[in-house]
Amino acid sequence: MMLIETTTIQDTALPVDAFKAHLRLGTGFGEDTVQDGVLKGFLRAAIAAIEARTGKALLERSFAWTVNRWGSPEREVLPLAPVSSLAGFVLIDGDGNETVQPAETYRLQQDGHSPSVQAVGPGLPVIGPGGSARISFVAGMAATWAELPADLAQAVLLLAAHYYEYRNETALGDGCMPFGVTSLIQRYRPMRLGAFQ
């Protein structure tokens, strides 16, 4: 299984000015933009970390999900939510030949945590030996930063600020995330109802 981000978040979509205000950086000087590259890097890192913890794409963009076998013959759960549309479905044989699957043979089952591609008919197409399937889709909670839920936007700013303030720190443990961030993203995390889910 492999997830590839086929379109990235544009620099213009990042809330650099809001992040500067959050950090209380000085303004009105001749070098106001000197740290913009660094700030964008911390914002991207914070977005990536929150997306990894929640399983949600924050800003809308395109992805490609490649699998070598189906989780179920009738449906394949996609690794991110929310998914707004499917952009393509290609079956790849062991020799690398690609066959586009007709749009009427599958559909998107939207779900806040586990969207999936479902077969229309008897089942998803068989993936042959050495083959794979690639599903292209668009996912994201918002098209622009202004449309993002306020708690997630605040979590990104808090985590990016944490990265900025502790950028030289090497003693923090793996997966360290400030409490304020974890409490803000908690309701977006997938629920675990049993030991094996």
PDB file of C-alpha atoms in Angstrom:
ATOM      1  CA  MET A   1       0.000   0.000   0.000  1.00  0.00           C
ATOM      2  CA  MET A   2       1.246   3.440  -0.855  1.00  0.00           C
ATOM      3  CA  LEU A   3      -0.337   6.883  -0.563  1.00  0.00           C
ATOM      4  CA  ILE A   4       1.032   9.681  -2.742  1.00  0.00           C
ATOM      5  CA  GLU A   5       0.035  13.320  -2.548  1.00  0.00           C
ATOM      6  CA  THR A   6      -0.309  14.251  -6.233  1.00  0.00           C
ATOM      7  CA  THR A   7      -0.983  17.945  -5.631  1.00  0.00           C
ATOM      8  CA  THR A   8       0.578  19.845  -2.750  1.00  0.00           C
ATOM      9  CA  ILE A   9      -0.617  22.721  -0.620  1.00  0.00           C
ATOM     10  CA  GLN A  10       0.388  25.935  -2.364  1.00  0.00           C
ATOM     11  CA  ASP A  11       2.495  28.479  -0.456  1.00  0.00           C
ATOM     12  CA  THR A  12      -0.261  31.054  -0.944  1.00  0.00           C
ATOM     13  CA  ALA A  13      -2.705  28.794   0.928  1.00  0.00           C
ATOM     14  CA  LEU A  14      -0.566  28.774   4.083  1.00  0.00           C
ATOM     15  CA  PRO A  15      -1.526  31.253   6.866  1.00  0.00           C
ATOM     16  CA  VAL A  16       1.895  32.886   7.138  1.00  0.00           C
ATOM     17  CA  ASP A  17       0.554  36.257   8.333  1.00  0.00           C
ATOM     18  CA  ALA A  18      -1.663  34.607  10.958  1.00  0.00           C
ATOM     19  CA  PHE A  19       1.313  32.539  12.097  1.00  0.00           C
ATOM     20  CA  LYS A  20       3.475  35.673  12.401  1.00  0.00           C
ATOM     21  CA  ALA A  21       0.763  37.300  14.510  1.00  0.00           C
ATOM     22  CA  HIS A  22       0.496  34.147  16.636  1.00  0.00           C
ATOM     23  CA  LEU A  23       4.257  34.257  17.245  1.00  0.00           C
ATOM     24  CA  ARG A  24       4.085  38.037  17.860  1.00  0.00           C
ATOM     25  CA  LEU A  25       6.851  38.666  15.370  1.00  0.00           C
ATOM     26  CA  GLY A  26       7.631  42.301  14.732  1.00  0.00           C
ATOM     27  CA  THR A  27       6.234  44.000  11.645  1.00  0.00           C
ATOM     28  CA  GLY A  28       6.917  47.200   9.784  1.00  0.00           C
ATOM     29  CA  PHE A  29      10.596  46.490   9.285  1.00  0.00           C
ATOM     30  CA  GLY A  30      12.412  46.203   5.975  1.00  0.00           C
ATOM     31  CA  GLU A  31      12.953  42.452   6.420  1.00  0.00           C
ATOM     32  CA  ASP A  32       9.404  41.352   7.280  1.00  0.00           C
ATOM     33  CA  THR A  33       9.593  38.385   4.904  1.00  0.00           C
ATOM     34  CA  VAL A  34      13.062  37.126   5.820  1.00  0.00           C
ATOM     35  CA  GLN A  35      11.652  34.206   7.878  1.00  0.00           C
ATOM     36  CA  ASP A  36       8.770  33.330   5.565  1.00  0.00           C
ATOM     37  CA  GLY A  37      10.492  30.213   4.218  1.00  0.00           C
ATOM     38  CA  VAL A  38      11.142  28.883   7.718  1.00  0.00           C
ATOM     39  CA  LEU A  39       7.593  29.686   8.868  1.00  0.00           C
ATOM     40  CA  LYS A  40       6.092  27.918   5.843  1.00  0.00           C
ATOM     41  CA  GLY A  41       8.195  24.858   6.639  1.00  0.00           C
ATOM     42  CA  PHE A  42       6.907  24.729  10.227  1.00  0.00           C
ATOM     43  CA  LEU A  43       3.306  25.216   9.047  1.00  0.00           C
ATOM     44  CA  ARG A  44       3.680  22.349   6.557  1.00  0.00           C
ATOM     45  CA  ALA A  45       5.199  20.135   9.250  1.00  0.00           C
ATOM     46  CA  ALA A  46       2.367  20.938  11.669  1.00  0.00           C
ATOM     47  CA  ILE A  47      -0.281  20.229   9.024  1.00  0.00           C
ATOM     48  CA  ALA A  48       1.391  16.907   8.181  1.00  0.00           C
ATOM     49  CA  ALA A  49       1.612  15.884  11.854  1.00  0.00           C
ATOM     50  CA  ILE A  50      -2.038  16.709  12.534  1.00  0.00           C
ATOM     51  CA  GLU A  51      -3.154  14.911   9.370  1.00  0.00           C
ATOM     52  CA  ALA A  52      -1.177  11.849  10.465  1.00  0.00           C
ATOM     53  CA  ARG A  53      -2.755  11.885  13.944  1.00  0.00           C
ATOM     54  CA  THR A  54      -6.316  12.414  12.741  1.00  0.00           C
ATOM     55  CA  GLY A  55      -6.382  10.604   9.406  1.00  0.00           C
ATOM     56  CA  LYS A  56      -7.954  13.761   7.936  1.00  0.00           C
ATOM     57  CA  ALA A  57      -6.646  15.887   5.087  1.00  0.00           C
ATOM     58  CA  LEU A  58      -6.962  19.471   6.262  1.00  0.00           C
ATOM     59  CA  LEU A  59      -6.662  21.412   3.002  1.00  0.00           C
ATOM     60  CA  GLU A  60      -8.155  19.964  -0.164  1.00  0.00           C
ATOM     61  CA  ARG A  61      -5.788  18.317  -2.627  1.00  0.00           C
ATOM     62  CA  SER A  62      -5.390  15.205  -4.791  1.00  0.00           C
ATOM     63  CA  PHE A  63      -3.995  11.834  -3.735  1.00  0.00           C
ATOM     64  CA  ALA A  64      -3.308   8.429  -5.281  1.00  0.00           C
ATOM     65  CA  TRP A  65      -3.749   5.247  -3.220  1.00  0.00           C
ATOM     66  CA  THR A  66      -2.057   2.107  -4.594  1.00  0.00           C
ATOM     67  CA  VAL A  67      -2.794  -1.367  -3.206  1.00  0.00           C
ATOM     68  CA  ASN A  68      -1.629  -4.873  -4.114  1.00  0.00           C
ATOM     69  CA  ARG A  69      -4.721  -6.565  -2.678  1.00  0.00           C
ATOM     70  CA  TRP A  70      -8.144  -5.491  -1.493  1.00  0.00           C
ATOM     71  CA  GLY A  71      -9.089  -5.217   2.160  1.00  0.00           C
ATOM     72  CA  SER A  72     -12.457  -6.653   1.136  1.00  0.00           C
ATOM     73  CA  PRO A  73     -13.707  -7.943  -2.249  1.00  0.00           C
ATOM     74  CA  GLU A  74     -16.589  -5.447  -2.179  1.00  0.00           C
ATOM     75  CA  ARG A  75     -14.872  -2.283  -0.933  1.00  0.00           C
ATOM     76  CA  GLU A  76     -11.527  -0.618  -0.282  1.00  0.00           C
ATOM     77  CA  VAL A  77     -11.271   1.812   2.636  1.00  0.00           C
ATOM     78  CA  LEU A  78      -9.320   4.926   1.694  1.00  0.00           C
ATOM     79  CA  PRO A  79      -6.543   6.118   4.024  1.00  0.00           C
ATOM     80  CA  LEU A  80      -7.753   9.727   4.388  1.00  0.00           C
ATOM     81  CA  ALA A  81     -11.026  11.514   5.039  1.00  0.00           C
ATOM     82  CA  PRO A  82     -13.082  13.356   4.064  1.00  0.00           C
ATOM     83  CA  VAL A  83     -13.033  12.392   0.391  1.00  0.00           C
ATOM     84  CA  SER A  84     -15.061  14.685  -1.855  1.00  0.00           C
ATOM     85  CA  SER A  85     -14.639  12.838  -5.155  1.00  0.00           C
ATOM     86  CA  LEU A  86     -12.980   9.974  -6.956  1.00  0.00           C
ATOM     87  CA  ALA A  87     -10.781  11.046  -9.851  1.00  0.00           C
ATOM     88  CA  GLY A  88      -9.871   7.659 -11.298  1.00  0.00           C
ATOM     89  CA  PHE A  89      -9.468   3.929 -10.812  1.00  0.00           C
ATOM     90  CA  VAL A  90      -6.765   2.015 -12.682  1.00  0.00           C
ATOM     91  CA  LEU A  91      -5.932  -1.692 -12.575  1.00  0.00           C
ATOM     92  CA  ILE A  92      -2.247  -2.470 -13.245  1.00  0.00           C
ATOM     93  CA  ASP A  93      -1.163  -5.967 -14.248  1.00  0.00           C
ATOM     94  CA  GLY A  94       2.137  -7.652 -13.398  1.00  0.00           C
ATOM     95  CA  ASP A  95       3.738  -6.268 -16.587  1.00  0.00           C
ATOM     96  CA  GLY A  96       2.779  -2.683 -15.762  1.00  0.00           C
ATOM     97  CA  ASN A  97      -0.078  -2.424 -18.263  1.00  0.00           C
ATOM     98  CA  GLU A  98      -2.849  -0.135 -17.027  1.00  0.00           C
ATOM     99  CA  THR A  99      -6.578  -0.620 -17.533  1.00  0.00           C
ATOM    100  CA  VAL A 100      -8.903   2.235 -16.617  1.00  0.00           C
ATOM    101  CA  GLN A 101     -11.977   0.973 -14.803  1.00  0.00           C
ATOM    102  CA  PRO A 102     -15.330   2.322 -16.042  1.00  0.00           C
ATOM    103  CA  ALA A 103     -16.845   4.884 -13.658  1.00  0.00           C
ATOM    104  CA  GLU A 104     -20.129   2.969 -13.529  1.00  0.00           C
ATOM    105  CA  THR A 105     -18.426  -0.067 -11.894  1.00  0.00           C
ATOM    106  CA  TYR A 106     -17.525   1.670  -8.622  1.00  0.00           C
ATOM    107  CA  ARG A 107     -18.705   4.486  -6.370  1.00  0.00           C
ATOM    108  CA  LEU A 108     -17.544   6.564  -3.433  1.00  0.00           C
ATOM    109  CA  GLN A 109     -19.056   5.754  -0.046  1.00  0.00           C
ATOM    110  CA  GLN A 110     -18.527   8.945   1.943  1.00  0.00           C
ATOM    111  CA  ASP A 111     -17.786   8.668   5.633  1.00  0.00           C
ATOM    112  CA  GLY A 112     -16.311  11.094   8.152  1.00  0.00           C
ATOM    113  CA  HIS A 113     -13.624   8.632   9.232  1.00  0.00           C
ATOM    114  CA  SER A 114     -13.470   5.748   6.755  1.00  0.00           C
ATOM    115  CA  PRO A 115     -14.572   6.648   3.223  1.00  0.00           C
ATOM    116  CA  SER A 116     -14.345   3.798   0.762  1.00  0.00           C
ATOM    117  CA  VAL A 117     -14.539   2.803  -2.864  1.00  0.00           C
ATOM    118  CA  GLN A 118     -17.369   0.314  -3.279  1.00  0.00           C
ATOM    119  CA  ALA A 119     -18.066  -2.020  -6.147  1.00  0.00           C
ATOM    120  CA  VAL A 120     -21.235  -1.556  -8.154  1.00  0.00           C
ATOM    121  CA  GLY A 121     -21.996  -5.144  -8.995  1.00  0.00           C
ATOM    122  CA  PRO A 122     -20.421  -8.401  -7.867  1.00  0.00           C
ATOM    123  CA  GLY A 123     -17.162  -6.979  -6.526  1.00  0.00           C
ATOM    124  CA  LEU A 124     -14.047  -4.970  -7.161  1.00  0.00           C
ATOM    125  CA  PRO A 125     -11.929  -6.132 -10.127  1.00  0.00           C
ATOM    126  CA  VAL A 126      -9.444  -8.911  -9.374  1.00  0.00           C
ATOM    127  CA  ILE A 127      -5.858  -7.787  -8.867  1.00  0.00           C
ATOM    128  CA  GLY A 128      -3.677 -10.336 -10.645  1.00  0.00           C
ATOM    129  CA  PRO A 129      -0.324 -11.741  -9.503  1.00  0.00           C
ATOM    130  CA  GLY A 130       2.253  -8.964  -9.266  1.00  0.00           C
ATOM    131  CA  GLY A 131      -0.420  -6.406 -10.063  1.00  0.00           C
ATOM    132  CA  SER A 132      -1.940  -3.492  -8.216  1.00  0.00           C
ATOM    133  CA  ALA A 133      -4.764  -0.992  -8.288  1.00  0.00           C
ATOM    134  CA  ARG A 134      -4.463   2.788  -8.119  1.00  0.00           C
ATOM    135  CA  ILE A 135      -7.359   4.900  -6.892  1.00  0.00           C
ATOM    136  CA  SER A 136      -7.107   8.661  -7.364  1.00  0.00           C
ATOM    137  CA  PHE A 137      -9.219  10.920  -5.176  1.00  0.00           C
ATOM    138  CA  VAL A 138      -9.645  14.427  -3.813  1.00  0.00           C
ATOM    139  CA  ALA A 139      -9.669  14.820  -0.036  1.00  0.00           C
ATOM    140  CA  GLY A 140      -9.726  17.734   2.368  1.00  0.00           C
ATOM    141  CA  MET A 141     -11.802  19.380   5.040  1.00  0.00           C
ATOM    142  CA  ALA A 142     -11.572  22.820   3.414  1.00  0.00           C
ATOM    143  CA  ALA A 143     -10.591  24.375   0.099  1.00  0.00           C
ATOM    144  CA  THR A 144      -8.970  27.382   1.813  1.00  0.00           C
ATOM    145  CA  TRP A 145      -7.477  28.138   5.217  1.00  0.00           C
ATOM    146  CA  ALA A 146     -10.404  30.452   6.054  1.00  0.00           C
ATOM    147  CA  GLU A 147     -12.858  27.544   5.630  1.00  0.00           C
ATOM    148  CA  LEU A 148     -10.972  25.207   7.978  1.00  0.00           C
ATOM    149  CA  PRO A 149     -12.698  24.543  11.332  1.00  0.00           C
ATOM    150  CA  ALA A 150     -11.385  27.022  13.912  1.00  0.00           C
ATOM    151  CA  ASP A 151     -10.139  24.338  16.323  1.00  0.00           C
ATOM    152  CA  LEU A 152      -8.027  22.647  13.635  1.00  0.00           C
ATOM    153  CA  ALA A 153      -6.638  25.982  12.437  1.00  0.00           C
ATOM    154  CA  GLN A 154      -5.678  26.838  16.022  1.00  0.00           C
ATOM    155  CA  ALA A 155      -4.097  23.394  16.494  1.00  0.00           C
ATOM    156  CA  VAL A 156      -1.916  23.928  13.409  1.00  0.00           C
ATOM    157  CA  LEU A 157      -0.756  27.337  14.678  1.00  0.00           C
ATOM    158  CA  LEU A 158      -0.034  25.964  18.164  1.00  0.00           C
ATOM    159  CA  LEU A 159       1.953  23.015  16.846  1.00  0.00           C
ATOM    160  CA  ALA A 160       3.854  25.117  14.302  1.00  0.00           C
ATOM    161  CA  ALA A 161       4.710  27.574  17.103  1.00  0.00           C
ATOM    162  CA  HIS A 162       5.906  24.652  19.240  1.00  0.00           C
ATOM    163  CA  TYR A 163       8.156  23.495  16.395  1.00  0.00           C
ATOM    164  CA  TYR A 164       9.422  27.062  15.944  1.00  0.00           C
ATOM    165  CA  GLU A 165      10.177  27.605  19.631  1.00  0.00           C
ATOM    166  CA  TYR A 166      11.837  24.208  20.124  1.00  0.00           C
ATOM    167  CA  ARG A 167      13.515  23.900  16.730  1.00  0.00           C
ATOM    168  CA  ASN A 168      16.923  23.158  18.301  1.00  0.00           C
ATOM    169  CA  GLU A 169      15.596  20.785  20.969  1.00  0.00           C
ATOM    170  CA  THR A 170      16.633  17.156  20.561  1.00  0.00           C
ATOM    171  CA  ALA A 171      15.600  15.741  23.955  1.00  0.00           C
ATOM    172  CA  LEU A 172      11.845  15.513  23.291  1.00  0.00           C
ATOM    173  CA  GLY A 173      10.455  12.003  22.913  1.00  0.00           C
ATOM    174  CA  ASP A 174       9.035  10.497  19.741  1.00  0.00           C
ATOM    175  CA  GLY A 175       5.519  11.648  18.968  1.00  0.00           C
ATOM    176  CA  CYS A 176       5.668  14.550  21.406  1.00  0.00           C
ATOM    177  CA  MET A 177       2.725  16.873  20.829  1.00  0.00           C
ATOM    178  CA  PRO A 178       1.667  19.660  23.202  1.00  0.00           C
ATOM    179  CA  PHE A 179      -1.459  19.036  25.280  1.00  0.00           C
ATOM    180  CA  GLY A 180      -3.314  22.004  23.764  1.00  0.00           C
ATOM    181  CA  VAL A 181      -2.872  20.506  20.301  1.00  0.00           C
ATOM    182  CA  THR A 182      -3.942  17.000  21.294  1.00  0.00           C
ATOM    183  CA  SER A 183      -7.059  18.313  23.030  1.00  0.00           C
ATOM    184  CA  LEU A 184      -8.036  20.378  19.976  1.00  0.00           C
ATOM    185  CA  ILE A 185      -7.663  17.475  17.527  1.00  0.00           C
ATOM    186  CA  GLN A 186      -9.110  14.762  19.785  1.00  0.00           C
ATOM    187  CA  ARG A 187     -12.629  14.852  18.330  1.00  0.00           C
ATOM    188  CA  TYR A 188     -11.249  14.372  14.804  1.00  0.00           C
ATOM    189  CA  ARG A 189      -9.286  11.219  15.634  1.00  0.00           C
ATOM    190  CA  PRO A 190     -10.783   7.883  14.545  1.00  0.00           C
ATOM    191  CA  MET A 191     -12.648   6.108  17.351  1.00  0.00           C
ATOM    192  CA  ARG A 192     -11.283   2.750  18.472  1.00  0.00           C
ATOM    193  CA  LEU A 193     -14.219   0.671  19.676  1.00  0.00           C
ATOM    194  CA  GLY A 194     -12.471  -2.653  20.169  1.00  0.00           C
ATOM    195  CA  ALA A 195      -9.062  -4.186  20.576  1.00  0.00           C
ATOM    196  CA  PHE A 196      -8.788  -5.225  16.932  1.00  0.00           C
ATOM    197  CA  GLN A 197     -10.347  -2.254  15.095  1.00  0.00           C
TER     198      GLN A 197
END
